[in-house]
Coordinates of C-alpha atoms and ligand atoms in Angstrom, one line a residue:
M1 CA -0.1 0.1 0.0
S2 CA 1.1 3.4 -0.9
K3 CA 1.2 5.0 2.6
K4 CA 1.5 8.5 1.5
Y5 CA -0.1 11.4 -0.2
F6 CA 1.7 14.2 -2.4
A7 CA 3.3 16.3 0.4
E8 CA 2.2 19.5 1.7
P9 CA 3.4 22.2 -1.0
F10 CA 3.7 24.5 2.0
K11 CA 5.9 24.8 5.3
I12 CA 4.5 25.9 8.5
K13 CA 5.3 29.2 9.8
M14 CA 2.7 29.5 12.5
V15 CA 1.2 27.0 14.8
E16 CA -2.1 26.9 17.1
P17 CA -1.8 24.5 19.9
I18 CA -4.8 21.8 20.4
A19 CA -6.0 20.2 23.4
V20 CA -5.6 16.5 23.9
L21 CA -8.2 15.6 26.8
T22 CA -8.3 12.2 28.8
D23 CA -10.8 9.6 28.1
E24 CA -12.9 10.7 31.2
E25 CA -12.8 14.3 30.3
R26 CA -14.3 13.8 27.0
L27 CA -17.1 11.5 28.0
E28 CA -18.0 14.4 30.7
R29 CA -17.6 17.0 27.8
I30 CA -20.0 15.4 25.4
E31 CA -22.4 14.3 28.2
T32 CA -22.5 18.2 29.4
A33 CA -23.1 19.0 25.7
N34 CA -26.0 16.9 25.5
Y35 CA -24.5 14.6 23.1
N36 CA -24.8 17.4 20.6
L37 CA -21.4 17.9 18.9
F38 CA -22.2 21.5 18.0
S39 CA -22.6 22.3 21.7
L40 CA -19.2 21.2 22.4
N41 CA -16.4 24.1 23.0
S42 CA -13.8 23.9 20.2
D43 CA -11.2 24.1 22.9
D44 CA -12.3 20.4 23.9
V45 CA -11.7 19.1 20.3
Y46 CA -8.5 17.4 19.3
I47 CA -9.2 17.1 15.4
D48 CA -12.1 19.3 14.2
L49 CA -13.8 17.8 11.0
L50 CA -17.0 19.4 11.7
T51 CA -16.8 21.4 8.3
D52 CA -14.4 22.6 5.9
S53 CA -16.1 26.0 5.6
G54 CA -14.1 28.9 6.6
T55 CA -11.8 26.7 8.7
G56 CA -8.7 26.7 6.1
A57 CA -5.5 28.3 7.0
M58 CA -4.5 31.6 5.1
S59 CA -1.1 31.8 3.6
A60 CA 1.6 34.6 4.4
E61 CA 0.4 36.3 1.1
Q62 CA -3.2 36.5 2.3
W63 CA -2.3 37.6 5.9
A64 CA 0.0 40.4 3.9
G65 CA -3.3 41.5 1.9
I66 CA -5.1 41.6 5.4
M67 CA -2.6 44.4 6.3
R68 CA -2.6 46.1 2.9
G69 CA -6.5 45.9 2.9
D70 CA -8.1 49.2 2.1
E71 CA -11.2 50.1 4.4
A72 CA -12.8 52.7 1.9
Y73 CA -16.5 52.8 1.7
S74 CA -16.4 53.2 -1.9
G75 CA -14.0 51.9 -4.7
A76 CA -11.5 50.3 -2.3
R77 CA -8.4 49.0 -4.0
G78 CA -9.3 45.3 -2.5
Y79 CA -12.6 45.4 -4.5
R80 CA -10.8 46.1 -7.4
N81 CA -8.2 43.2 -7.1
L82 CA -11.1 40.8 -6.2
V83 CA -12.9 41.8 -9.3
K84 CA -10.0 41.2 -11.5
S85 CA -8.8 38.1 -9.7
A86 CA -12.4 36.7 -10.1
Q87 CA -12.8 37.7 -13.8
D88 CA -9.6 36.1 -14.6
I89 CA -10.8 32.6 -13.4
F90 CA -14.6 32.7 -14.2
G91 CA -14.6 34.8 -17.2
Y92 CA -17.7 37.0 -16.1
E93 CA -18.1 40.4 -16.4
Y94 CA -19.6 41.5 -13.3
I95 CA -18.6 40.3 -9.8
Q96 CA -20.3 41.0 -6.6
P97 CA -18.7 40.2 -3.0
V98 CA -21.0 39.2 -0.3
H99 CA -20.5 38.1 3.2
Q100 CA -20.9 34.2 2.6
G101 CA -22.5 31.8 0.4
R102 CA -26.0 32.1 2.0
A103 CA -26.0 35.7 1.5
A104 CA -25.5 35.3 -2.2
E105 CA -28.5 32.6 -2.2
K106 CA -30.6 35.3 -0.4
V107 CA -29.7 38.2 -2.9
V108 CA -30.3 35.8 -6.1
M109 CA -33.0 33.6 -5.4
P110 CA -36.0 36.2 -5.0
I111 CA -34.8 37.4 -8.4
L112 CA -35.0 34.1 -10.3
L113 CA -37.9 32.5 -8.0
G114 CA -41.3 33.2 -6.7
P115 CA -44.4 31.3 -5.6
G116 CA -45.4 28.7 -7.9
K117 CA -42.0 28.4 -9.3
F118 CA -39.4 25.6 -9.1
A119 CA -35.6 25.2 -8.9
I120 CA -34.1 21.9 -10.1
S121 CA -30.5 20.9 -9.0
N122 CA -28.6 17.9 -9.0
M123 CA -28.7 18.6 -5.2
H124 CA -29.4 21.5 -3.2
F125 CA -27.3 22.4 -0.2
D126 CA -29.7 23.0 2.8
T127 CA -29.3 26.7 2.6
T128 CA -29.6 27.0 -0.9
R129 CA -32.9 25.0 -0.4
A130 CA -33.8 27.3 2.5
H131 CA -33.6 30.4 0.3
V132 CA -35.5 28.6 -2.6
E133 CA -38.2 28.0 -0.1
I134 CA -38.1 31.6 1.3
A135 CA -38.5 33.0 -2.4
G136 CA -41.5 31.0 -2.2
A137 CA -40.6 28.4 -4.6
R138 CA -39.9 24.5 -4.3
A139 CA -36.6 22.8 -4.6
L140 CA -36.4 19.8 -6.7
D141 CA -33.3 17.3 -6.4
C142 CA -32.2 15.5 -9.7
V143 CA -29.0 13.5 -8.8
V144 CA -28.1 10.5 -10.7
E145 CA -28.8 7.2 -9.3
E146 CA -25.2 6.1 -9.1
A147 CA -24.8 8.4 -6.1
L148 CA -27.0 6.4 -3.7
D149 CA -24.7 3.3 -3.9
T150 CA -21.8 4.1 -1.8
T151 CA -19.7 0.9 -2.8
T152 CA -19.8 1.6 -6.6
H153 CA -16.7 3.5 -8.2
Y154 CA -18.5 5.8 -10.5
P155 CA -16.4 8.6 -11.4
F156 CA -19.1 11.5 -11.5
K157 CA -21.4 10.7 -8.9
G158 CA -22.4 14.4 -8.6
N159 CA -23.8 14.5 -11.9
M160 CA -27.4 15.6 -12.9
D161 CA -29.8 13.1 -13.9
L162 CA -30.6 14.7 -17.4
E163 CA -33.7 12.6 -18.2
K164 CA -35.2 13.0 -14.9
M165 CA -34.4 16.7 -15.4
E166 CA -36.1 17.2 -18.5
S167 CA -39.1 15.1 -17.5
L168 CA -39.5 17.5 -14.6
I169 CA -39.5 20.3 -16.8
K170 CA -42.0 19.0 -18.9
E171 CA -44.3 18.0 -15.9
H172 CA -44.0 21.5 -14.2
G173 CA -43.9 23.5 -17.6
A174 CA -40.7 25.4 -18.6
E175 CA -42.3 28.5 -17.6
N176 CA -42.5 27.6 -13.9
I177 CA -38.7 26.4 -13.7
G178 CA -36.9 29.6 -12.4
V179 CA -33.4 28.3 -12.3
I180 CA -31.3 25.3 -13.0
I181 CA -28.8 25.1 -10.0
I182 CA -25.8 22.9 -10.6
T183 CA -23.7 22.2 -7.4
V184 CA -20.0 21.7 -7.9
T185 CA -18.9 19.4 -6.3
N186 CA -22.1 17.6 -4.9
N187 CA -21.7 18.5 -1.3
S188 CA -24.9 16.4 -0.1
A189 CA -23.8 13.4 -2.3
G190 CA -20.5 13.2 -0.6
G191 CA -18.6 16.0 -2.2
Q192 CA -18.9 14.2 -5.7
P193 CA -17.8 15.5 -8.8
V194 CA -20.0 16.7 -11.9
S195 CA -18.5 16.0 -15.2
M196 CA -17.9 18.7 -17.9
E197 CA -20.0 16.7 -20.3
N198 CA -23.0 16.6 -17.8
I199 CA -22.8 20.5 -17.2
R200 CA -22.8 21.2 -21.0
E201 CA -25.8 18.8 -21.6
T202 CA -27.4 20.4 -18.6
S203 CA -27.0 23.7 -20.1
K204 CA -28.1 22.6 -23.7
I205 CA -31.3 21.4 -22.0
A206 CA -31.7 24.6 -20.1
K207 CA -31.2 26.8 -23.4
K208 CA -33.8 24.7 -25.2
Y209 CA -36.4 25.7 -22.7
G210 CA -35.1 29.1 -22.0
I211 CA -34.1 28.4 -18.5
T212 CA -31.5 30.3 -16.5
V213 CA -28.5 28.1 -15.3
L214 CA -26.7 28.8 -12.0
I215 CA -23.7 27.2 -10.6
D216 CA -23.0 26.7 -6.8
A217 CA -19.4 27.2 -7.0
A218 CA -18.5 26.4 -3.3
R219 CA -16.2 24.0 -4.3
Y220 CA -15.5 24.4 -8.2
A221 CA -11.6 24.1 -7.8
E222 CA -12.1 20.6 -6.4
N223 CA -14.4 19.9 -9.3
S224 CA -12.3 21.1 -11.9
Y225 CA -9.4 19.1 -10.6
F226 CA -11.7 16.0 -10.7
I227 CA -12.4 16.8 -14.5
K228 CA -8.7 17.1 -15.2
E229 CA -7.9 13.6 -13.6
R230 CA -11.0 11.7 -14.7
E231 CA -12.5 13.1 -17.8
D232 CA -11.3 12.5 -21.2
G233 CA -9.8 15.6 -23.0
Y234 CA -8.9 17.3 -19.9
Q235 CA -5.6 16.2 -18.7
D236 CA -3.6 18.7 -20.8
K237 CA -5.8 21.6 -19.8
S238 CA -5.0 23.9 -16.7
I239 CA -7.5 24.1 -13.7
K240 CA -8.4 27.8 -14.7
E241 CA -9.2 26.6 -18.2
I242 CA -11.4 24.1 -17.1
A243 CA -12.8 26.3 -14.5
K244 CA -13.4 29.0 -17.5
E245 CA -15.2 26.4 -19.6
M246 CA -17.6 25.1 -16.5
F247 CA -18.7 28.4 -16.0
S248 CA -19.3 29.3 -19.6
Y249 CA -22.0 27.0 -19.7
A250 CA -24.2 28.8 -16.8
E251 CA -25.2 32.7 -16.7
I252 CA -24.8 33.3 -13.1
F253 CA -23.2 31.8 -10.1
T254 CA -23.3 32.1 -6.3
M255 CA -20.2 31.2 -4.3
S256 CA -19.4 30.2 -0.7
S257 CA -15.6 31.4 -0.7
K258 CA -15.1 29.9 2.6
K259 CA -14.3 26.7 0.7
D260 CA -12.1 26.8 -2.3
A261 CA -11.0 30.4 -2.1
I262 CA -9.6 29.6 1.5
V263 CA -10.8 32.4 3.3
N264 CA -12.3 32.6 6.7
M265 CA -15.4 34.6 5.6
G266 CA -16.4 35.7 2.1
G267 CA -18.8 34.8 -0.6
L268 CA -19.3 35.9 -4.3
I269 CA -22.0 36.4 -6.8
G270 CA -21.0 36.4 -10.7
V271 CA -23.1 37.5 -13.7
K272 CA -21.7 36.4 -17.1
D273 CA -22.9 39.3 -19.2
D274 CA -24.5 42.8 -19.0
S275 CA -28.2 42.1 -18.2
D276 CA -31.0 43.2 -16.0
L277 CA -29.7 40.2 -13.9
F278 CA -26.6 41.9 -12.8
E279 CA -29.0 45.3 -11.8
N280 CA -31.1 43.1 -9.9
V281 CA -28.2 41.6 -7.9
K282 CA -27.0 45.1 -7.3
A283 CA -30.5 46.4 -6.3
N284 CA -30.9 43.5 -3.7
T285 CA -27.1 43.6 -2.7
I286 CA -27.2 47.2 -1.3
P287 CA -29.9 46.7 1.3
Y288 CA -29.1 43.3 2.5
E289 CA -25.2 43.3 2.2
G290 CA -23.9 46.7 1.9
F291 CA -22.6 48.8 -0.8
I292 CA -21.5 47.1 -4.1
S293 CA -17.7 47.6 -3.4
Y294 CA -17.6 45.8 -0.1
G295 CA -20.7 43.5 0.2
G296 CA -20.7 42.8 3.6
L297 CA -16.9 42.3 4.0
A298 CA -14.2 44.5 5.5
G299 CA -11.7 45.9 2.9
R300 CA -9.1 43.4 4.3
D301 CA -11.2 40.6 3.5
L302 CA -11.7 41.4 -0.2
E303 CA -8.1 41.5 -0.4
A304 CA -7.5 38.0 1.2
L305 CA -10.4 36.7 -1.1
A306 CA -8.5 38.3 -4.3
I307 CA -5.4 36.1 -3.4
G308 CA -7.1 33.0 -1.9
L309 CA -9.2 32.5 -5.5
Q310 CA -5.7 32.4 -7.0
E311 CA -4.4 30.0 -4.5
G312 CA -7.4 27.8 -4.6
I313 CA -6.7 26.8 -8.2
D314 CA -3.1 25.9 -7.8
Y315 CA -2.6 22.4 -9.3
N316 CA 0.0 21.1 -6.7
F317 CA -2.3 22.5 -3.9
L318 CA -5.4 20.7 -5.3
K319 CA -3.3 17.5 -5.9
Y320 CA -2.1 17.7 -2.2
R321 CA -5.7 18.1 -1.0
I322 CA -7.5 15.6 -3.0
G323 CA -4.6 13.5 -2.2
Q324 CA -5.2 13.7 1.8
M325 CA -8.6 12.3 0.9
E326 CA -7.7 9.3 -0.9
Y327 CA -5.0 8.7 1.7
L328 CA -7.6 8.6 4.4
A329 CA -10.0 6.5 2.0
E330 CA -7.5 4.0 1.4
R331 CA -6.6 3.7 5.1
L332 CA -10.2 3.2 5.7
A333 CA -11.0 0.8 3.2
E334 CA -8.0 -1.6 4.2
G335 CA -9.5 -1.4 7.5
G336 CA -12.9 -2.1 6.5
V337 CA -14.8 1.0 7.1
P338 CA -17.4 1.3 4.7
F339 CA -17.8 5.1 3.0
Q340 CA -19.3 7.0 -0.2
T341 CA -16.6 5.8 -2.9
P342 CA -14.6 7.3 -4.4
A343 CA -13.5 10.0 -1.8
G344 CA -15.1 13.3 -2.3
G345 CA -13.4 16.3 -2.7
H346 CA -13.6 17.9 0.7
A347 CA -14.8 15.0 2.8
I348 CA -15.1 11.2 3.5
F349 CA -18.8 10.2 3.8
V350 CA -18.7 7.3 6.2
D351 CA -21.5 5.0 5.8
A352 CA -22.8 4.8 9.2
K353 CA -25.9 2.7 7.9
K354 CA -23.7 -0.2 7.0
L355 CA -21.0 0.2 9.8
L356 CA -23.7 0.1 12.6
P357 CA -26.6 -2.2 11.0
H358 CA -28.1 -2.8 14.2
L359 CA -29.4 0.9 14.6
K360 CA -32.5 2.3 12.9
Y361 CA -32.7 5.7 11.0
Y362 CA -34.7 6.9 14.1
E363 CA -31.6 5.8 16.1
F364 CA -29.4 8.2 14.2
P365 CA -26.5 6.0 13.1
G366 CA -24.7 8.9 11.6
H367 CA -24.9 10.8 14.7
A368 CA -24.1 7.8 17.0
L369 CA -20.9 7.2 15.2
A370 CA -20.1 11.1 15.2
V371 CA -20.5 10.9 19.0
E372 CA -18.4 7.7 19.3
L373 CA -15.7 9.4 17.4
Y374 CA -15.5 12.3 19.7
K375 CA -15.4 9.7 22.7
E376 CA -12.7 7.5 20.9
A377 CA -10.1 10.2 20.0
G378 CA -11.6 14.0 20.5
I379 CA -12.5 13.9 16.5
R380 CA -15.5 16.3 15.9
S381 CA -17.6 15.2 12.6
C382 CA -21.4 15.7 11.9
D383 CA -24.3 13.3 10.9
I384 CA -25.7 13.6 7.2
G385 CA -28.7 11.5 7.5
S386 CA -31.8 11.4 9.5
Y387 CA -30.9 13.2 12.5
M388 CA -30.0 16.2 10.1
I389 CA -33.0 15.8 8.1
G390 CA -35.4 16.0 11.0
N391 CA -39.1 15.8 11.1
D392 CA -42.1 15.8 8.3
P393 CA -43.1 19.5 8.4
D394 CA -46.7 18.4 8.0
T395 CA -47.1 15.1 10.1
G396 CA -43.9 15.9 12.7
E397 CA -42.9 12.3 12.0
Q398 CA -39.3 11.6 12.0
L399 CA -38.1 11.3 8.0
D400 CA -36.0 8.5 7.0
A401 CA -33.3 10.2 4.9
G402 CA -32.4 6.8 3.0
F403 CA -28.8 7.2 3.8
E404 CA -27.0 7.7 7.3
F405 CA -23.4 9.4 6.9
T406 CA -21.0 10.6 9.4
R407 CA -18.9 13.4 7.5
L408 CA -15.3 13.9 8.1
A409 CA -15.0 17.3 6.3
I410 CA -11.2 18.3 6.0
P411 CA -10.0 22.0 6.4
R412 CA -7.8 23.1 4.0
R413 CA -3.8 23.4 4.7
V414 CA -4.7 22.8 8.4
Y415 CA -4.1 19.0 9.3
T416 CA -1.3 16.6 8.7
Q417 CA -1.0 12.9 7.5
S418 CA -0.6 12.0 11.3
H419 CA -3.8 13.7 12.0
L420 CA -5.5 11.6 9.3
D421 CA -3.9 8.5 10.8
V422 CA -5.4 9.4 14.2
V423 CA -9.0 9.5 12.4
A424 CA -8.6 6.2 10.4
D425 CA -7.2 4.2 13.7
A426 CA -10.0 5.5 15.8
L427 CA -12.7 4.6 13.2
I428 CA -11.1 1.2 12.7
A429 CA -11.2 0.9 16.5
I430 CA -14.9 1.8 16.5
K431 CA -15.7 -0.5 13.7
D432 CA -14.2 -3.5 16.0
R433 CA -16.9 -2.9 18.6
A434 CA -19.3 -1.8 16.3
D435 CA -22.2 -3.8 17.8
Q436 CA -21.8 -2.2 21.0
V437 CA -22.2 1.8 19.9
P438 CA -25.6 2.9 21.2
G439 CA -28.3 4.8 19.2
Y440 CA -29.5 8.0 20.5
K441 CA -33.0 9.4 21.2
I442 CA -33.8 13.2 21.1
V443 CA -35.1 14.6 24.5
W444 CA -35.4 18.0 23.4
E445 CA -35.6 19.9 19.8
P446 CA -36.5 23.1 18.1
K447 CA -38.8 23.3 15.5
I448 CA -36.7 23.9 12.5
L449 CA -32.9 23.0 11.8
R450 CA -32.9 21.0 15.1
H451 CA -29.5 19.3 14.5
F452 CA -27.6 22.5 15.6
T453 CA -29.3 22.7 19.3
A454 CA -31.2 19.4 19.8
K455 CA -30.6 17.7 23.1
L456 CA -30.0 13.9 23.0
E457 CA -29.4 10.7 25.0
P458 CA -28.0 7.4 24.3
I459 CA -30.6 4.5 24.1
K460 CA -29.9 2.2 27.0
Ligands
LIG1 N1 -23.6 25.8 -1.1 C1 -22.8 24.5 -0.8 C2 -22.7 23.6 -1.6 C3 -22.4 24.7 0.7 O1 -21.6 23.5 0.8 C4 -22.4 25.7 1.6 C5 -21.7 25.6 2.9 C6 -23.1 27.0 1.2 C7 -23.7 26.8 -0.4 C8 -23.4 27.9 1.9 O2 -22.2 28.6 2.3 O3 -21.9 28.5 4.6 O4 -20.9 30.2 3.2 O5 -23.4 30.5 3.7 N2 -21.7 24.5 3.3 C9 -21.0 24.4 4.8 C10 -20.7 23.0 5.1 C11 -21.6 25.1 5.7 O6 -20.2 22.4 5.9 O7 -20.8 22.1 4.2 P1 -22.1 29.5 3.4

């Protein structure tokens, strides 16, 4: 077995100590947190894989940009640098900063959608779905069937099911489909990529029916890397060339820049051409996010984002990053731990349904494994399964998500191979005593987005 990934293409200049608690301390902390990982203090976490969003390490160049930041209300230097940097990658004429991804969704969705309308996506991220619904519309997911079988090695499990998409357009009427959203990579399916061919074909069908195509670009650089590695005809193209082609098939994008642009806070909206769309984006941005030249961000943040965008498409960085996922995946496969294969771009989705077959969906296998991982080694992860999906809004009944994942999201440029070994060793140790892992029951929950604040207890 190749016990290595492409080494970190950076060296460490500044370090942040992390706590190593005893077994007893961790048991006490998780009980006090009512077995909710969101309620833990981060000081009590050894390896934090809760999310890859806003948790990356900025470079020396980005920190230098922070110091150079121009805090002018209007026309700041950082804004101009950001627009230039983003235009260079995406090839879009209009670039609008906002404070994070969901802010971009809040600005854009009411422009494209309204009551009676539908958004179709390979898969909506939960905030995207929320903003579709807040705009009065309904969100329809349309991912290929291959995504649902975690054991098969399909190279583009994030793809849109084109036939299903076209039949949904016919069923609801093209005039009622406000937008087609392509999420790259497909986070909810396990950080799985979407092929260029699939993006091109999606765009062709959308054009035929006169429907706007939007890219949810949070992890576009990782998606571009997968296209380069896996799709015929792209091996000799640069990440930037691939990204430009991807975006040429859409009219607009929203982006959480907290992922592939490696900033702790930030987001973007891009509009391809001079159009009403951009005027509407501006009109919504000013009341929601602030003046167009800062969009909810400090001047210094604009500068860090301008630099981070370029660092995020560096081939060696992406090779190292995806290599980390592949390394962890290889160790887990070797140890017999089931997960969504192949490895995703930003995370490994451990298949808790398979690992803990004695737990029913209403005993929350994905959450049970996440708690166990904290108890075992101080690792924080999260449930992507029935615990997160919650209750049917009409009946109040617990929904069966169909999949039960524990997501190990890897922050960018933060952890080393040794940390990944701790994660693999802990999961393998849990696998060996999997039948003793208890399920959980909720003893208190709020009405919406309950997984952030619910209180739980192990089932005796
Ligand atoms: N779109 C996708 C695909 C995302 O993964 C996220 C966030 C957003 C939009 C919203 O962006 O957080 O900047 O407002 N995903 C994070 C995660 C939270 O942990 O996967 P945001």
